[in-house]
Amino acid sequence: MVKYPERLDRTFAALVDPTRRAMLARLEREGSASVSELARPFAIKLPAVMKHLDVRDGARLITRSKVGRTVTVRLSPGPMREAMDWLRRYERFWSASLDRLAAYAESKEAEMREKDR
Amino acid sequence: MVKYPERLDRTFAALVDPTRRAMLARLEREGSASVSELARPFAIKLPAVMKHLDVRDGARLITRSKVGRTVTVRLSPGPMREAMDWLRRYERFWSASLDRLAAYAESKEAEMREKDR
C-alpha cells in the first residue's frame, strides 16, 4: 500500500506532461478507450503511448483490461480526487486574496468620490 | 509569457515533492515567511531550501521580496488555481461514478428484498 504523500507525488508527477493530461481528459469525456484509439490524435507511436500509460498506471490514475488483443483503459478517480482535495485548501487563500482586492478597490472608489465633491 | 499548458506542467512538477508541498501549506497558513523560518522544520540546509524555492519560483507559485538581509516569501495563488480548475472537471466524473455505484447498490438491495418475499 503506497502512503498518502507518496501517492500525491506520483499523481502530480503523472500530471506534468501535456500529452498525458490530454489522454486523461479524453478518458474523462469518453469513459474508456482502447490504447490504439488513445494514440491516434498524437504524433507518437504505440510504445510511447504505452509508456505514458505506464506512468499513469504507477500513479493508479487508470485501470486496464484486456479482451483478446484489445487493451481498454479507464480512468480511476481516487488519486486525482486526492490531488484536488490537497489543492482545495488553497481556495480559502484565493478567496481571501480576492476579498482584500475588492475591499481595496472599494476604498479607492470612495476616495475618488471624496475628491470629486 | 509562459503558455497555459507549460504553466500547468510547471505547477504540477513543483507539487511533486512533499517538502515543497509542506512549505506551500505553511505559506498558506501563515501568509508569509522568511527563508530561514521555512527551513527550520526540515532537516535540510538553507541552500536546499533555496533550491526548492527556485523550482516554485519558476512555476510562479511564490513571490519573494528582500528587506535588508531577510528574504520574505509569499504564496502566489494564480498557478495553483489553474491546476485546481484543470482537476475540477473530473469532479463530474467522480460524482457520476458515485451515482452509478449508488444505483447499483439500490438495485442489489431491491433484488434482495424480492428474494426475501
Tab-separated table of C-alpha atoms in Angstrom:
chain	number	residue	atom	x	y	z
A	1	MET	CA	0.000	0.000	0.000
A	2	VAL	CA	1.501	3.292	-1.111
A	3	LYS	CA	1.301	6.021	1.525
A	4	TYR	CA	-0.624	9.251	1.027
A	5	PRO	CA	2.329	11.661	0.454
A	6	GLU	CA	3.893	9.224	-1.995
A	7	ARG	CA	0.591	8.817	-3.812
A	8	LEU	CA	0.343	12.603	-4.149
A	9	ASP	CA	3.935	12.684	-5.502
A	10	ARG	CA	3.038	10.150	-8.163
A	11	THR	CA	-0.217	11.792	-9.119
A	12	PHE	CA	1.320	15.234	-9.552
A	13	ALA	CA	4.268	13.695	-11.440
A	14	ALA	CA	1.880	11.929	-13.800
A	15	LEU	CA	0.095	15.230	-14.467
A	16	VAL	CA	3.236	17.099	-15.552
A	17	ASP	CA	3.067	16.012	-19.194
A	18	PRO	CA	0.521	17.685	-21.542
A	19	THR	CA	0.082	14.553	-23.712
A	20	ARG	CA	-0.723	12.546	-20.624
A	21	ARG	CA	-3.175	15.211	-19.462
A	22	ALA	CA	-4.854	15.191	-22.888
A	23	MET	CA	-5.271	11.411	-22.654
A	24	LEU	CA	-6.803	11.706	-19.191
A	25	ALA	CA	-9.159	14.413	-20.446
A	26	ARG	CA	-10.251	12.127	-23.271
A	27	LEU	CA	-10.878	9.225	-20.884
A	28	GLU	CA	-12.939	11.563	-18.738
A	29	ARG	CA	-15.106	12.553	-21.748
A	30	GLU	CA	-15.486	9.089	-23.252
A	31	GLY	CA	-15.390	6.789	-20.230
A	32	SER	CA	-12.980	4.295	-21.778
A	33	ALA	CA	-10.793	3.882	-24.868
A	34	SER	CA	-8.501	1.308	-26.389
A	35	VAL	CA	-4.786	2.035	-26.398
A	36	SER	CA	-4.752	2.481	-30.194
A	37	GLU	CA	-7.678	4.929	-30.007
A	38	LEU	CA	-5.773	6.884	-27.387
A	39	ALA	CA	-2.693	7.005	-29.611
A	40	ARG	CA	-4.485	8.230	-32.755
A	41	PRO	CA	-4.584	12.048	-32.169
A	42	PHE	CA	-0.919	12.211	-31.202
A	43	ALA	CA	2.148	12.095	-33.384
A	44	ILE	CA	3.580	9.315	-31.226
A	45	LYS	CA	3.941	5.591	-31.698
A	46	LEU	CA	2.114	2.951	-29.702
A	47	PRO	CA	5.121	2.117	-27.461
A	48	ALA	CA	5.283	5.794	-26.462
A	49	VAL	CA	1.601	5.706	-25.547
A	50	MET	CA	2.194	2.580	-23.506
A	51	LYS	CA	4.980	4.398	-21.688
A	52	HIS	CA	2.641	7.291	-20.906
A	53	LEU	CA	0.087	4.798	-19.666
A	54	ASP	CA	2.649	3.000	-17.539
A	55	VAL	CA	3.468	6.195	-15.697
A	56	ARG	CA	-0.178	6.748	-15.023
A	57	ASP	CA	-0.586	3.123	-14.116
A	58	GLY	CA	2.079	3.558	-11.428
A	59	ALA	CA	0.153	6.570	-10.190
A	60	ARG	CA	-3.047	4.459	-10.344
A	61	LEU	CA	-4.798	7.064	-12.457
A	62	ILE	CA	-6.056	4.388	-14.845
A	63	THR	CA	-7.101	0.762	-14.895
A	64	ARG	CA	-6.562	-1.559	-17.859
A	65	SER	CA	-8.413	-4.605	-19.024
A	66	LYS	CA	-7.577	-6.878	-21.922
A	67	VAL	CA	-10.126	-8.641	-24.124
A	68	GLY	CA	-8.499	-10.593	-26.948
A	69	ARG	CA	-5.876	-8.292	-28.380
A	70	THR	CA	-7.536	-5.074	-27.293
A	71	VAL	CA	-6.375	-3.294	-24.145
A	72	THR	CA	-9.080	-0.996	-22.808
A	73	VAL	CA	-8.170	1.826	-20.480
A	74	ARG	CA	-10.422	3.509	-17.950
A	75	LEU	CA	-9.948	6.430	-15.609
A	76	SER	CA	-9.630	5.624	-11.924
A	77	PRO	CA	-10.786	8.670	-9.992
A	78	GLY	CA	-9.283	8.172	-6.500
A	79	PRO	CA	-5.791	9.678	-6.879
A	80	MET	CA	-6.936	12.757	-8.822
A	81	ARG	CA	-9.569	13.390	-6.204
A	82	GLU	CA	-6.847	13.335	-3.521
A	83	ALA	CA	-4.730	15.753	-5.554
A	84	MET	CA	-7.679	18.089	-5.889
A	85	ASP	CA	-8.547	17.847	-2.207
A	86	TRP	CA	-4.964	18.819	-1.453
A	87	LEU	CA	-5.220	21.869	-3.706
A	88	ARG	CA	-8.659	22.797	-2.441
A	89	ARG	CA	-7.413	24.108	0.878
A	90	TYR	CA	-5.807	26.952	-1.077
A	91	GLU	CA	-9.225	28.106	-2.179
A	92	ARG	CA	-9.635	29.813	1.168
A	93	PHE	CA	-6.430	31.672	0.454
A	94	TRP	CA	-7.544	32.728	-3.036
A	95	SER	CA	-10.942	33.868	-1.809
A	96	ALA	CA	-9.303	35.870	0.964
A	97	SER	CA	-6.989	37.483	-1.617
A	98	LEU	CA	-9.963	38.382	-3.796
A	99	ASP	CA	-11.843	39.809	-0.800
A	100	ARG	CA	-8.856	42.007	0.043
A	101	LEU	CA	-8.650	43.140	-3.576
A	102	ALA	CA	-12.354	44.004	-3.616
A	103	ALA	CA	-12.041	45.946	-0.331
A	104	TYR	CA	-9.076	47.837	-1.756
A	105	ALA	CA	-10.958	48.705	-4.971
A	106	GLU	CA	-13.936	49.910	-2.945
A	107	SER	CA	-11.796	52.127	-0.706
A	108	LYS	CA	-10.118	53.637	-3.788
A	109	GLU	CA	-13.520	54.321	-5.306
A	110	ALA	CA	-14.712	56.011	-2.105
A	111	GLU	CA	-11.531	58.119	-2.112
A	112	MET	CA	-12.210	59.251	-5.669
A	113	ARG	CA	-15.767	60.233	-4.760
A	114	GLU	CA	-14.452	62.276	-1.811
A	115	LYS	CA	-12.127	64.152	-4.164
A	116	ASP	CA	-14.884	64.899	-6.701
A	117	ARG	CA	-17.015	66.704	-4.129
B	1	MET	CA	4.708	34.942	-21.125
B	2	VAL	CA	4.567	31.212	-20.450
B	3	LYS	CA	1.673	29.452	-22.177
B	4	TYR	CA	-1.110	27.693	-20.295
B	5	PRO	CA	-0.061	24.021	-20.891
B	6	GLU	CA	3.506	24.840	-19.946
B	7	ARG	CA	2.353	26.661	-16.811
B	8	LEU	CA	0.350	23.583	-15.813
B	9	ASP	CA	3.443	21.395	-16.444
B	10	ARG	CA	5.484	23.572	-14.105
B	11	THR	CA	2.848	23.773	-11.433
B	12	PHE	CA	2.306	20.017	-11.281
B	13	ALA	CA	6.088	19.446	-11.380
B	14	ALA	CA	6.546	21.828	-8.442
B	15	LEU	CA	3.915	19.906	-6.475
B	16	VAL	CA	5.633	16.504	-6.829
B	17	ASP	CA	7.894	16.945	-3.791
B	18	PRO	CA	6.431	16.529	-0.263
B	19	THR	CA	8.855	19.042	1.307
B	20	ARG	CA	7.830	21.623	-1.243
B	21	ARG	CA	4.167	20.879	-0.589
B	22	ALA	CA	4.727	21.266	3.152
B	23	MET	CA	6.326	24.668	2.566
B	24	LEU	CA	3.402	25.776	0.411
B	25	ALA	CA	0.972	24.584	3.079
B	26	ARG	CA	2.830	26.635	5.663
B	27	LEU	CA	2.756	29.743	3.477
B	28	GLU	CA	-0.966	29.232	3.026
B	29	ARG	CA	-1.477	29.108	6.828
B	30	GLU	CA	0.845	31.945	7.749
B	31	GLY	CA	0.637	34.276	4.754
B	32	SER	CA	4.383	34.825	4.510
B	33	ALA	CA	7.634	33.516	5.983
B	34	SER	CA	11.335	34.220	5.753
B	35	VAL	CA	13.513	31.628	4.038
B	36	SER	CA	15.168	30.670	7.339
B	37	GLU	CA	11.774	30.214	9.020
B	38	LEU	CA	10.744	27.969	6.147
B	39	ALA	CA	13.908	25.892	6.517
B	40	ARG	CA	13.592	25.333	10.287
B	41	PRO	CA	11.212	22.318	10.428
B	42	PHE	CA	13.152	20.378	7.819
B	43	ALA	CA	16.401	18.505	8.145
B	44	ILE	CA	17.787	20.380	5.158
B	45	LYS	CA	20.249	23.213	4.771
B	46	LEU	CA	19.392	26.713	3.563
B	47	PRO	CA	20.775	26.155	0.035
B	48	ALA	CA	18.445	23.159	-0.329
B	49	VAL	CA	15.516	25.330	0.736
B	50	MET	CA	16.551	27.947	-1.803
B	51	LYS	CA	16.598	25.242	-4.445
B	52	HIS	CA	13.070	24.191	-3.501
B	53	LEU	CA	12.015	27.809	-3.662
B	54	ASP	CA	13.657	28.297	-7.051
B	55	VAL	CA	11.610	25.497	-8.553
B	56	ARG	CA	8.484	27.079	-7.196
B	57	ASP	CA	9.677	30.449	-8.363
B	58	GLY	CA	9.938	29.092	-11.899
B	59	ALA	CA	6.422	27.778	-11.528
B	60	ARG	CA	5.390	31.217	-10.152
B	61	LEU	CA	3.888	29.627	-7.056
B	62	ILE	CA	5.620	32.148	-4.819
B	63	THR	CA	6.880	35.731	-4.835
B	64	ARG	CA	9.939	36.916	-2.922
B	65	SER	CA	10.879	40.261	-1.500
B	66	LYS	CA	14.107	41.250	0.201
B	67	VAL	CA	14.382	43.744	3.074
B	68	GLY	CA	17.948	44.062	4.360
B	69	ARG	CA	19.235	40.519	4.648
B	70	THR	CA	15.838	38.882	5.043
B	71	VAL	CA	14.136	37.278	2.072
B	72	THR	CA	10.395	37.010	2.626
B	73	VAL	CA	8.358	34.532	0.641
B	74	ARG	CA	4.664	34.721	-0.148
B	75	LEU	CA	2.262	32.417	-1.923
B	76	SER	CA	1.071	33.489	-5.341
B	77	PRO	CA	-2.307	31.883	-5.941
B	78	GLY	CA	-2.740	32.027	-9.762
B	79	PRO	CA	-0.959	28.853	-10.909
B	80	MET	CA	-2.411	26.613	-8.197
B	81	ARG	CA	-5.853	27.889	-9.025
B	82	GLU	CA	-5.288	26.896	-12.671
B	83	ALA	CA	-4.114	23.437	-11.611
B	84	MET	CA	-7.205	23.011	-9.489
B	85	ASP	CA	-9.507	24.251	-12.226
B	86	TRP	CA	-7.945	21.662	-14.513
B	87	LEU	CA	-8.615	18.897	-11.989
B	88	ARG	CA	-12.087	20.156	-11.213
B	89	ARG	CA	-13.560	18.905	-14.466
B	90	TYR	CA	-13.001	15.394	-13.161
B	91	GLU	CA	-15.424	16.084	-10.339
B	92	ARG	CA	-18.247	15.461	-12.756
B	93	PHE	CA	-16.669	12.087	-13.449
B	94	TRP	CA	-16.306	11.189	-9.753
B	95	SER	CA	-19.869	12.226	-8.969
B	96	ALA	CA	-21.144	10.200	-11.932
B	97	SER	CA	-19.154	7.175	-10.696
B	98	LEU	CA	-20.640	7.543	-7.229
B	99	ASP	CA	-24.148	7.914	-8.686
B	100	ARG	CA	-23.664	4.687	-10.657
B	101	LEU	CA	-22.391	2.948	-7.557
B	102	ALA	CA	-25.392	4.130	-5.531
B	103	ALA	CA	-27.803	2.998	-8.265
B	104	TYR	CA	-26.098	-0.402	-8.363
B	105	ALA	CA	-26.311	-0.766	-4.565
B	106	GLU	CA	-30.005	0.171	-4.631
B	107	SER	CA	-30.805	-2.331	-7.381
B	108	LYS	CA	-28.991	-5.062	-5.428
B	109	GLU	CA	-30.951	-4.163	-2.320
B	110	ALA	CA	-34.228	-4.301	-4.243
B	111	GLU	CA	-33.194	-7.710	-5.610
B	112	MET	CA	-32.549	-8.995	-2.100
B	113	ARG	CA	-35.940	-7.748	-0.926
B	114	GLU	CA	-37.594	-9.550	-3.869
B	115	LYS	CA	-35.862	-12.787	-2.822
B	116	ASP	CA	-36.894	-12.396	0.830
B	117	ARG	CA	-40.562	-12.146	-0.007
